[in-house]
PDB file of C-alpha atoms in Angstrom:
ATOM      1  CA  ILE Y1032     -14.629  -9.249 -11.213  1.00 47.00           C
ATOM      2  CA  THR Y1033     -14.301  -6.319  -8.843  1.00 48.00           C
ATOM      3  CA  ALA Y1034     -12.562  -2.983  -9.281  1.00 49.00           C
ATOM      4  CA  ILE Y1035      -9.979  -4.042  -6.682  1.00 45.00           C
ATOM      5  CA  GLU Y1036      -9.171  -7.204  -8.659  1.00 48.00           C
ATOM      6  CA  ILE Y1037      -8.746  -5.113 -11.800  1.00 46.00           C
ATOM      7  CA  LEU Y1038      -6.416  -2.706 -10.010  1.00 43.00           C
ATOM      8  CA  ASN Y1039      -4.318  -5.529  -8.594  1.00 44.00           C
ATOM      9  CA  THR Y1040      -3.827  -7.453 -11.828  1.00 47.00           C
ATOM     10  CA  ALA Y1041      -4.296  -5.045 -14.725  1.00 48.00           C
ATOM     11  CA  THR Y1042      -1.830  -2.882 -16.513  1.00 53.00           C
ATOM     12  CA  ILE Y1043      -2.758   0.673 -17.406  1.00 54.00           C
ATOM     13  CA  LEU Y1044      -3.214  -0.454 -21.016  1.00 52.00           C
ATOM     14  CA  ASP Y1045      -5.673  -3.110 -19.824  1.00 56.00           C
ATOM     15  CA  ILE Y1046      -7.606  -0.527 -17.839  1.00 52.00           C
ATOM     16  CA  THR Y1047      -7.628   1.937 -20.728  1.00 55.00           C
ATOM     17  CA  THR Y1048      -8.793  -0.736 -23.151  1.00 56.00           C
ATOM     18  CA  PHE Y1049     -11.481  -1.849 -20.698  1.00 53.00           C
ATOM     19  CA  ILE Y1050     -12.799   1.708 -20.269  1.00 52.00           C
ATOM     20  CA  LEU Y1051     -12.719   2.617 -23.954  1.00 55.00           C
ATOM     21  CA  ASP Y1052     -14.134  -0.725 -25.049  1.00 54.00           C
ATOM     22  CA  GLY Y1053     -17.094  -0.196 -22.727  1.00 53.00           C
ATOM     23  CA  LYS Y1054     -17.727   3.258 -24.157  1.00 52.00           C
ATOM     24  CA  ILE Y1055     -17.561   1.967 -27.739  1.00 51.00           C
ATOM     25  CA  LYS Y1056     -19.882  -0.942 -26.946  1.00 54.00           C
ATOM     26  CA  ALA Y1057     -22.378   1.470 -25.368  1.00 53.00           C
ATOM     27  CA  LEU Y1058     -22.233   3.671 -28.456  1.00 51.00           C
ATOM     28  CA  GLY Y1059     -22.612   0.670 -30.770  1.00 56.00           C
ATOM     29  CA  GLY Y1060     -25.501  -0.735 -28.729  1.00 60.00           C
ATOM     30  CA  GLU Y1061     -27.366   2.547 -28.958  1.00 60.00           C
ATOM     31  CA  TYR Y1062     -27.097   2.523 -32.751  1.00 59.00           C
ATOM     32  CA  LEU Y1063     -27.864  -1.194 -32.990  1.00 63.00           C
ATOM     33  CA  GLU Y1064     -31.294  -0.614 -31.469  1.00 66.00           C
ATOM     34  CA  LYS Y1065     -31.959   2.228 -33.890  1.00 69.00           C
ATOM     35  CA  ILE Y1066     -30.778   0.164 -36.868  1.00 66.00           C
ATOM     36  CA  ARG Y1067     -33.027  -2.728 -35.882  1.00 70.00           C
ATOM     37  CA  SER Y1068     -36.032  -0.405 -35.825  1.00 77.00           C
ATOM     38  CA  CYS Y1069     -35.348   0.996 -39.316  1.00 73.00           C
ATOM     39  CA  ARG Y1070     -38.099   0.254 -41.818  1.00 80.00           C
ATOM     40  CA  SER Y1071     -36.327   0.849 -45.098  1.00 82.00           C
ATOM     41  CA  PRO Y1072     -32.891  -0.045 -46.470  1.00 79.00           C
ATOM     42  CA  GLU Y1073     -32.215   3.674 -47.044  1.00 84.00           C
ATOM     43  CA  GLU Y1074     -32.972   4.494 -43.417  1.00 80.00           C
ATOM     44  CA  LYS Y1075     -30.732   1.602 -42.309  1.00 75.00           C
ATOM     45  CA  ASP Y1076     -27.895   2.846 -44.548  1.00 75.00           C
ATOM     46  CA  LEU Y1077     -28.222   6.326 -43.059  1.00 79.00           C
ATOM     47  CA  MET Y1078     -28.028   4.924 -39.526  1.00 71.00           C
ATOM     48  CA  LEU Y1079     -24.948   2.869 -40.432  1.00 68.00           C
ATOM     49  CA  GLN Y1080     -23.286   5.973 -41.870  1.00 73.00           C
ATOM     50  CA  ASN Y1081     -24.064   7.875 -38.660  1.00 72.00           C
ATOM     51  CA  LEU Y1082     -22.588   5.062 -36.572  1.00 64.00           C
ATOM     52  CA  GLU Y1083     -19.476   5.041 -38.738  1.00 64.00           C
ATOM     53  CA  LYS Y1084     -19.060   8.810 -38.264  1.00 65.00           C
ATOM     54  CA  SER Y1085     -19.561   8.536 -34.511  1.00 62.00           C
ATOM     55  CA  LEU Y1086     -16.987   5.770 -34.193  1.00 54.00           C
ATOM     56  CA  ALA Y1087     -14.525   7.727 -36.336  1.00 57.00           C
ATOM     57  CA  GLN Y1088     -14.873  10.728 -34.016  1.00 55.00           C
ATOM     58  CA  PHE Y1089     -14.810   8.656 -30.854  1.00 50.00           C
ATOM     59  CA  ASP Y1090     -11.887   9.540 -28.604  1.00 49.00           C
ATOM     60  CA  GLY Y1091     -12.896   7.928 -25.353  1.00 48.00           C
ATOM     61  CA  ASN Y1092     -15.009  10.913 -24.303  1.00 52.00           C
ATOM     62  CA  VAL Y1093     -14.428  12.910 -21.155  1.00 52.00           C
ATOM     63  CA  ASN Y1094     -15.924  10.366 -18.764  1.00 62.00           C
ATOM     64  CA  GLY Y1095     -13.747   7.572 -20.122  1.00 68.00           C
ATOM     65  CA  TRP Y1096     -10.616   9.615 -19.537  1.00 78.00           C
ATOM     66  CA  GLN Y1097     -11.822  10.658 -16.093  1.00 78.00           C
ATOM     67  CA  ASP Y1098     -12.196   6.947 -15.332  1.00 74.00           C
ATOM     68  CA  PHE Y1099      -8.693   6.334 -16.667  1.00 79.00           C
ATOM     69  CA  ARG Y1100      -7.265   9.077 -14.456  1.00 83.00           C
ATOM     70  CA  PHE Y1101      -9.101   7.727 -11.409  1.00 81.00           C
ATOM     71  CA  TYR Y1102      -7.697   4.201 -11.857  1.00 77.00           C
ATOM     72  CA  PHE Y1103      -4.256   5.472 -12.776  1.00 82.00           C
ATOM     73  CA  GLU Y1104      -4.172   7.573  -9.579  1.00 85.00           C
ATOM     74  CA  GLN Y1105      -5.224   4.541  -7.542  1.00 79.00           C
ATOM     75  CA  ILE Y1106      -2.108   2.750  -8.739  1.00 80.00           C
ATOM     76  CA  HIS Y1107       0.288   5.714  -8.984  1.00 85.00           C
ATOM     77  CA  LYS Y1108      -0.867   8.127  -6.287  1.00 87.00           C
ATOM     78  CA  ASP Y1109       1.687  10.935  -6.723  1.00 92.00           C
ATOM     79  CA  PHE Y1110       2.215  10.843 -10.475  1.00 94.00           C
ATOM     80  CA  TYR Y1111       0.106  13.873 -11.414  1.00 95.00           C
ATOM     81  CA  THR Y1112       1.293  15.878  -8.396  1.00 95.00           C
ATOM     82  CA  GLN Y1113       4.934  15.329  -9.286  1.00 96.00           C
ATOM     83  CA  LEU Y1114       4.288  15.958 -12.975  1.00 97.00           C
ATOM     84  CA  THR Y1115       2.488  19.220 -12.234  1.00 96.00           C
ATOM     85  CA  SER Y1116       5.310  20.358  -9.957  1.00 96.00           C
ATOM     86  CA  HIS Y1117       7.762  19.890 -12.846  1.00 95.00           C
ATOM     87  CA  ALA Y1118       5.509  21.407 -15.521  1.00 96.00           C
ATOM     88  CA  PRO Y1119       2.635  23.446 -14.013  1.00 96.00           C
ATOM     89  CA  ASP Y1120       1.461  24.698 -17.426  1.00 96.00           C
ATOM     90  CA  MET Y1121       0.803  21.216 -18.809  1.00 96.00           C
ATOM     91  CA  SER Y1122      -2.745  20.726 -20.128  1.00 95.00           C
ATOM     92  CA  PRO Y1123      -4.962  17.795 -19.044  1.00 91.00           C
ATOM     93  CA  VAL Y1124      -4.454  16.214 -22.493  1.00 91.00           C
ATOM     94  CA  GLU Y1125      -0.684  16.473 -22.090  1.00 96.00           C
ATOM     95  CA  GLN Y1126      -0.912  15.025 -18.575  1.00 95.00           C
ATOM     96  CA  ARG Y1127      -2.896  12.089 -19.932  1.00 92.00           C
ATOM     97  CA  LEU Y1128      -0.288  11.562 -22.635  1.00 94.00           C
ATOM     98  CA  CYS Y1129       2.433  11.578 -19.970  1.00 96.00           C
ATOM     99  CA  ALA Y1130       0.556   8.898 -18.021  1.00 92.00           C
ATOM    100  CA  LEU Y1131       0.314   6.760 -21.149  1.00 90.00           C
ATOM    101  CA  LEU Y1132       4.000   7.278 -21.940  1.00 93.00           C
ATOM    102  CA  ALA Y1133       4.976   6.412 -18.363  1.00 91.00           C
ATOM    103  CA  SER Y1134       2.967   3.215 -18.822  1.00 87.00           C
ATOM    104  CA  ASN Y1135       5.387   2.291 -21.597  1.00 85.00           C
ATOM    105  CA  LEU Y1136       2.979   2.714 -24.484  1.00 87.00           C
ATOM    106  CA  THR Y1137       4.485   3.583 -27.839  1.00 90.00           C
ATOM    107  CA  PRO Y1138       3.378   6.671 -29.759  1.00 93.00           C
ATOM    108  CA  LYS Y1139       1.643   4.345 -32.222  1.00 90.00           C
ATOM    109  CA  GLU Y1140      -0.329   2.644 -29.426  1.00 86.00           C
ATOM    110  CA  ILE Y1141      -1.207   6.027 -27.933  1.00 88.00           C
ATOM    111  CA  ALA Y1142      -2.374   7.230 -31.346  1.00 87.00           C
ATOM    112  CA  GLU Y1143      -4.719   4.236 -31.598  1.00 82.00           C
ATOM    113  CA  ILE Y1144      -6.118   4.758 -28.095  1.00 80.00           C
ATOM    114  CA  THR Y1145      -6.629   8.497 -28.514  1.00 81.00           C
ATOM    115  CA  ASN Y1146      -7.783   8.400 -32.135  1.00 80.00           C
ATOM    116  CA  ARG Y1147      -4.955  10.647 -33.315  1.00 87.00           C
ATOM    117  CA  SER Y1148      -2.298  10.154 -35.937  1.00 92.00           C
ATOM    118  CA  PRO Y1149       1.129   8.954 -34.786  1.00 93.00           C
ATOM    119  CA  ARG Y1150       2.578  12.206 -36.125  1.00 96.00           C
ATOM    120  CA  THR Y1151       0.212  14.253 -33.930  1.00 95.00           C
ATOM    121  CA  VAL Y1152       1.255  12.208 -30.905  1.00 96.00           C
ATOM    122  CA  GLU Y1153       4.929  12.772 -31.765  1.00 97.00           C
ATOM    123  CA  THR Y1154       4.285  16.524 -31.957  1.00 97.00           C
ATOM    124  CA  MET Y1155       2.568  16.447 -28.576  1.00 97.00           C
ATOM    125  CA  ILE Y1156       5.541  14.536 -27.122  1.00 97.00           C
ATOM    126  CA  TYR Y1157       7.891  17.190 -28.518  1.00 97.00           C
ATOM    127  CA  ARG Y1158       5.856  19.929 -26.761  1.00 97.00           C
ATOM    128  CA  ILE Y1159       5.893  17.947 -23.512  1.00 97.00           C
ATOM    129  CA  ARG Y1160       9.667  17.567 -23.826  1.00 97.00           C
ATOM    130  CA  LYS Y1161       9.952  21.367 -24.091  1.00 96.00           C
ATOM    131  CA  LYS Y1162       7.672  21.970 -21.103  1.00 97.00           C
ATOM    132  CA  LEU Y1163       9.714  19.551 -19.006  1.00 97.00           C
ATOM    133  CA  GLY Y1164      12.958  21.124 -20.228  1.00 96.00           C
ATOM    134  CA  LEU Y1165      14.361  17.808 -21.442  1.00 96.00           C
ATOM    135  CA  ALA Y1166      17.166  17.388 -23.930  1.00 96.00           C
ATOM    136  CA  SER Y1167      16.407  15.453 -27.113  1.00 93.00           C
ATOM    137  CA  ASP Y1168      18.507  12.476 -25.976  1.00 95.00           C
ATOM    138  CA  VAL Y1169      16.402  11.903 -22.825  1.00 96.00           C
ATOM    139  CA  LYS Y1170      13.896   9.083 -23.217  1.00 95.00           C
ATOM    140  CA  ILE Y1171      10.604  10.566 -22.026  1.00 96.00           C
ATOM    141  CA  PRO Y1172       8.999   7.277 -20.884  1.00 94.00           C
ATOM    142  CA  LEU Y1173      12.003   6.539 -18.639  1.00 94.00           C
ATOM    143  CA  TYR Y1174      11.978  10.083 -17.305  1.00 96.00           C
ATOM    144  CA  LEU Y1175       8.228   9.957 -16.546  1.00 96.00           C
ATOM    145  CA  GLN Y1176       8.530   6.558 -14.878  1.00 92.00           C
ATOM    146  CA  LYS Y1177      10.481   8.285 -12.095  1.00 93.00           C
ATOM    147  CA  PHE Y1178       7.154   9.869 -11.081  1.00 94.00           C
ATOM    148  CA  LEU Y1179       5.395   6.504 -10.733  1.00 86.00           C
TER     149      LEU Y1179
END
């Protein structure tokens, strides 16, 4: 499967899942080798605890989100330009959240992808609403889809 085939058939959620899944598998593979080389059950338990902590802190790392942005821009060329013109003070994290919202992901789905609580995502959406100057009755995903 080529990158062009992915771009032509995949949704943004598919691309995000693909990128993050690859990062998690790489992380897991690294620990798997270390776990296999452990000599004692205690050492193995320690390695498993470290893996658990790493996975709990995993948020797609910077490269994964750079990959996401690259593929998103291939599909929606002017999204970030238009978004920045409407809210120049928006952070990269907020821009990423806007891209996910424009892709019709729910706050719960975004929370799972970004390893945040749904409440944190809702708070971030509230701040984005303020930066865009939107009334509370405006549906942000529909508004952001105008930039696609």
